Coordinates of C-alpha atoms in Angstrom, one line a residue:
X1459 CA 0.0 0.0 0.0
X1460 CA 0.9 3.6 -0.6
X1461 CA -0.2 6.7 1.4
X1462 CA -1.5 9.7 -0.6
X1463 CA -1.4 13.0 1.2
X1464 CA -3.2 16.1 -0.2
X1465 CA -3.5 19.1 -0.4
X1466 CA 0.0 19.5 1.1
X1467 CA 3.0 21.7 0.8
X1468 CA 6.5 20.2 0.3
X1469 CA 7.3 20.9 4.0
X1470 CA 4.0 19.3 5.2
X1471 CA 4.7 16.2 3.0
X1472 CA 8.2 15.9 4.3
X1473 CA 7.0 16.0 7.9
X1474 CA 4.2 13.5 7.2
X1475 CA 6.8 11.1 5.6
X1476 CA 9.0 11.4 8.7
X1477 CA 6.1 10.7 11.0
X1478 CA 4.8 7.8 8.9
X1479 CA 8.3 6.2 8.4
X1480 CA 8.0 6.4 4.6
X1481 CA 11.0 5.1 2.6
X1482 CA 10.3 7.5 -0.3
X1483 CA 8.3 10.7 -1.0
X1484 CA 7.0 11.4 -4.5
X1485 CA 5.0 14.3 -5.8
X1486 CA 1.8 13.1 -7.5
X1487 CA 0.3 16.5 -8.3
X1488 CA 0.7 20.2 -7.5
X1489 CA -0.2 19.6 -3.9
X1490 CA -0.4 15.8 -3.8
X1491 CA 2.2 13.4 -2.5
X1492 CA 2.8 9.7 -2.4
X1493 CA 4.4 8.3 0.8
X1494 CA 5.8 4.8 0.0
X1495 CA 6.6 2.4 2.7
X1496 CA 4.9 4.3 5.4
X1497 CA 2.1 3.5 7.9
X1498 CA -0.9 5.4 9.1
X1499 CA 0.2 5.4 12.8
X1500 CA -1.5 7.7 15.4
X1501 CA 1.2 10.4 15.1
X1502 CA 0.7 10.7 11.3
X1503 CA -3.1 10.6 11.6
X1504 CA -3.1 13.4 14.2
X1505 CA -0.7 15.5 12.1
X1506 CA -2.9 15.1 9.0
X1507 CA -6.0 16.1 11.0
X1508 CA -4.3 19.1 12.6
X1509 CA -3.0 20.3 9.3
X1510 CA -6.3 19.7 7.5
X1511 CA -4.8 17.2 5.0
X1512 CA -6.5 14.2 3.4
X1513 CA -4.6 11.0 4.0
X1514 CA -5.5 7.8 2.1
X1515 CA -4.0 4.3 1.9
X1516 CA -4.2 3.1 -1.7
X1517 CA -3.1 0.1 -3.7
X1518 CA 0.1 0.7 -5.6
X1519 CA -1.1 -1.1 -8.7
X1520 CA -4.2 1.1 -9.3
X1521 CA -3.8 3.2 -12.4
X1522 CA -6.3 5.9 -13.4
X1523 CA -5.9 5.0 -17.1
X1524 CA -7.2 1.5 -16.3
X1525 CA -10.5 2.8 -15.0
X1526 CA -13.7 2.2 -17.1
X1527 CA -16.3 4.1 -15.1
X1528 CA -16.4 7.1 -12.7
X1529 CA -19.7 7.8 -11.1
X1530 CA -20.6 10.7 -8.8
X1531 CA -23.4 12.3 -7.0
X1532 CA -24.5 15.8 -8.1
X1533 CA -25.5 17.9 -5.2
X1534 CA -22.7 18.8 -2.8
X1535 CA -20.3 16.6 -4.9
X1536 CA -20.1 17.6 -8.5
X1537 CA -21.6 21.0 -7.6
X1538 CA -21.3 23.0 -4.4
X1539 CA -25.0 23.4 -3.7
X1540 CA -28.1 21.3 -2.9
X1541 CA -30.4 22.3 -5.7
X1542 CA -33.6 21.5 -3.8
X1543 CA -32.5 23.7 -0.9
X1544 CA -31.9 26.6 -3.3
X1545 CA -35.3 26.1 -4.8
X1546 CA -36.7 26.0 -1.3
X1547 CA -35.2 29.3 -0.6
X1548 CA -37.0 30.8 -3.6
X1549 CA -40.2 29.2 -2.4
X1550 CA -39.8 30.6 1.1
X1551 CA -39.3 27.1 2.5
X1552 CA -35.5 26.9 2.8
X1553 CA -35.3 26.0 6.5
X1554 CA -37.9 23.2 6.3
X1555 CA -36.4 21.7 3.1
X1556 CA -32.7 22.0 4.2
X1557 CA -33.5 20.3 7.5
X1558 CA -35.1 17.3 5.7
X1559 CA -32.2 17.2 3.2
X1560 CA -29.6 17.1 6.0
X1561 CA -31.5 14.3 7.9
X1562 CA -31.8 12.2 4.7
X1563 CA -28.1 12.6 3.9
X1564 CA -27.2 11.5 7.3
X1565 CA -29.4 8.4 6.9
X1566 CA -31.7 9.4 9.7
X1567 CA -34.9 9.2 7.6
X1568 CA -36.1 7.3 4.6
X1569 CA -34.8 9.0 1.4
X1570 CA -37.9 8.4 -0.7
X1571 CA -40.2 9.9 2.0
X1572 CA -37.9 12.9 2.6
X1573 CA -37.8 13.6 -1.1
X1574 CA -41.6 13.4 -1.4
X1575 CA -42.0 15.8 1.5
X1576 CA -39.4 18.2 0.1
X1577 CA -40.8 18.3 -3.4
X1578 CA -44.3 18.9 -2.0
X1579 CA -43.0 22.0 -0.4
X1580 CA -42.1 23.4 -3.8
X1581 CA -45.7 23.4 -5.0
X1582 CA -46.6 26.6 -6.8
X1583 CA -43.0 27.6 -7.5
X1584 CA -42.7 29.0 -11.1
X1585 CA -40.6 26.8 -13.3
X1586 CA -38.4 29.8 -14.1
X1587 CA -36.9 29.3 -10.7
X1588 CA -35.0 26.2 -12.0
X1589 CA -33.2 28.3 -14.5
X1590 CA -32.6 31.0 -11.9
X1591 CA -30.9 28.5 -9.6
X1592 CA -28.8 27.1 -12.5
X1593 CA -27.7 30.6 -13.6
X1594 CA -27.2 32.3 -10.3
X1595 CA -26.4 29.7 -7.7
X1596 CA -25.0 26.5 -9.2
X1597 CA -21.3 26.3 -9.2
X1598 CA -19.0 23.4 -10.0
X1599 CA -17.0 22.0 -7.1
X1600 CA -13.2 23.0 -7.3
X1601 CA -11.4 20.3 -9.2
X1602 CA -14.5 19.0 -11.0
X1603 CA -13.4 20.1 -14.4
X1604 CA -9.9 18.6 -13.9
X1605 CA -11.4 15.2 -12.9
X1606 CA -13.8 15.3 -15.9
X1607 CA -10.9 16.2 -18.3
X1608 CA -8.8 13.3 -16.9
X1609 CA -11.7 10.9 -17.6
X1610 CA -12.1 12.2 -21.1
X1611 CA -8.3 12.0 -21.7
X1612 CA -8.2 8.3 -20.6
X1613 CA -11.5 7.2 -22.1
X1614 CA -13.2 6.7 -18.7
X1615 CA -17.0 6.9 -18.9
X1616 CA -18.7 9.4 -16.6
X1617 CA -22.0 8.7 -14.8
X1618 CA -23.9 11.4 -12.9
X1619 CA -26.5 10.0 -10.6
X1620 CA -28.7 12.2 -8.4
X1621 CA -31.7 12.1 -6.2
X1622 CA -32.0 15.7 -7.4
X1623 CA -33.5 16.8 -10.7
X1624 CA -33.2 16.2 -14.4
X1625 CA -33.3 19.9 -15.2
X1626 CA -29.9 20.2 -13.7
X1627 CA -28.3 16.9 -14.6
X1628 CA -29.0 17.2 -18.3
X1629 CA -27.5 20.7 -18.4
X1630 CA -24.4 19.5 -16.6
X1631 CA -24.2 16.5 -19.0
X1632 CA -24.2 18.8 -22.0
X1633 CA -21.8 21.3 -20.4
X1634 CA -19.2 18.8 -19.2
X1635 CA -19.6 16.0 -21.8
X1636 CA -20.9 13.4 -19.4
X1637 CA -21.9 10.0 -20.7
X1638 CA -24.8 9.0 -18.5
X1639 CA -27.2 10.6 -16.1
X1640 CA -29.9 9.5 -13.8
X1641 CA -32.2 11.8 -11.8
X1642 CA -35.7 12.7 -10.8
X1643 CA -38.1 14.7 -13.0
X1644 CA -40.2 17.5 -11.4
X1645 CA -43.8 17.7 -12.6
X1646 CA -45.1 21.1 -13.8
X1647 CA -48.4 22.4 -15.0
X1648 CA -49.4 25.9 -16.1
X1649 CA -45.8 27.1 -15.6
X1650 CA -45.6 26.1 -12.0
X1651 CA -44.3 23.1 -10.1
X1652 CA -47.1 20.8 -8.8
X1653 CA -45.2 19.5 -5.8
X1654 CA -44.9 16.0 -7.4
X1655 CA -42.4 14.0 -9.5
X1656 CA -42.9 12.5 -12.9
X1657 CA -42.4 8.7 -13.0
X1658 CA -40.4 6.7 -10.4
X1659 CA -38.1 8.0 -7.7
X1660 CA -34.4 7.8 -8.1
X1661 CA -33.2 6.7 -4.7
X1662 CA -30.2 4.7 -3.4
X1663 CA -31.4 1.5 -5.0
X1664 CA -31.9 3.1 -8.4
X1665 CA -28.4 4.6 -8.2
X1666 CA -26.8 1.3 -7.3
X1667 CA -28.7 -0.6 -10.0
X1668 CA -27.6 1.6 -12.9
X1669 CA -24.0 1.7 -11.5
X1670 CA -23.9 -2.1 -11.4
X1671 CA -25.2 -2.5 -15.0
X1672 CA -22.7 0.0 -16.4
X1673 CA -19.7 -1.2 -14.3
X1674 CA -20.2 -4.8 -15.7
X1675 CA -21.0 -3.6 -19.2
X1676 CA -17.9 -1.4 -19.4
X1677 CA -15.4 -3.6 -17.6
X1678 CA -15.3 -5.0 -14.1
X1679 CA -16.4 -3.4 -10.8
X1680 CA -12.7 -3.2 -9.8
X1681 CA -12.2 -0.7 -12.7
X1682 CA -14.8 1.7 -11.3
X1683 CA -15.0 4.6 -8.9
X1684 CA -18.0 5.9 -7.1
X1685 CA -18.0 9.3 -5.4
X1686 CA -20.7 10.5 -3.0
X1687 CA -21.5 12.4 0.2
X1688 CA -24.8 11.1 1.5
X1689 CA -26.3 7.9 2.9
X1690 CA -28.2 7.4 -0.4
X1691 CA -24.9 7.0 -2.2
X1692 CA -23.7 4.1 0.0
X1693 CA -25.3 1.2 -1.9
X1694 CA -23.7 2.4 -5.2
X1695 CA -20.3 3.1 -3.4
X1696 CA -20.3 -0.4 -2.0
X1697 CA -20.2 -1.8 -5.5
X1698 CA -17.2 0.2 -6.7
X1699 CA -13.6 -0.9 -6.8
X1700 CA -12.8 2.4 -5.1
X1701 CA -15.4 4.4 -3.2
X1702 CA -14.6 8.1 -2.3
X1703 CA -16.5 9.9 0.5
X1704 CA -16.3 13.5 -0.7
X1705 CA -16.8 16.0 2.1
X1706 CA -19.3 13.5 3.3
X1707 CA -21.5 12.7 6.2
X1708 CA -19.8 10.6 8.9
X1709 CA -21.8 7.5 8.0
X1710 CA -20.4 7.7 4.5
X1711 CA -16.8 8.3 5.5
X1712 CA -16.9 5.3 7.8
X1713 CA -17.7 2.9 4.9
X1714 CA -15.8 4.4 2.0
X1715 CA -12.4 3.3 0.7
X1716 CA -11.1 6.8 1.4
X1717 CA -12.3 10.2 2.2
X1718 CA -11.5 13.6 0.8
X1719 CA -12.5 16.4 3.2
X1720 CA -10.1 19.2 2.1
X1721 CA -9.1 18.4 -1.5
X1722 CA -11.1 19.3 -4.5
X1723 CA -12.5 16.6 -6.8
X1724 CA -9.2 16.5 -8.6
X1725 CA -8.0 14.7 -5.5
X1726 CA -9.6 11.6 -6.9
X1727 CA -7.1 11.5 -9.7
X1728 CA -4.2 11.5 -7.3
X1729 CA -5.5 8.3 -5.5
X1730 CA -4.3 6.4 -8.6
X1731 CA -0.9 6.0 -10.2

């Protein structure tokens, strides 16, 4: 195994290598380092936490170019916001919706029920609010474009799965050149949201099902990565060769292969040779 440290300065990497007893230190990116021959002892773990550095133990033989599929959640992962919370703000229901979102992401309440309740609170909101959120509030997470570009360069397929809404996933698909998307569709009548969804609900099981199908169609599960932040991402992440908890809830960090709390999404690239 190799230890990956990021986002770290050269001095921080050298100190981490000393604490971990690494036999060699290699730069993997602008602020990413590989510590070979080291161990994640208490002193190193404490140092990484104090310095706000991500530390991950990864297999030495994993190459990014060998991947076939990278899947990621949308809200608070590919993008910095929770779209439904922003829509809730425009509907005057921000606190109620945000509270339900937070509980669902922590796995405290059933995701399907929480989504139904949140969408119901959007009833009567003009459909123009969707474009307003996209134009004025939606921002890509730092490092997102670098990760997407690396996937394009190496022929890795990209899947965006979301319990959020098709209005946003389809625009991001066109904007970033993503290969596949899966998300919920808001119902509208007379230019206003009805507070209901069209068709079935995209929940944790739906995410995992599509991920499984694509991972096997494109290669093997070992050649896949799944990135998420909420409890509804866990079934999908459990199927991946590498699962990344990105600025995630504690329940997700506990079960993922590794966690990125301080790096951007480009930190995923540095987990591989």
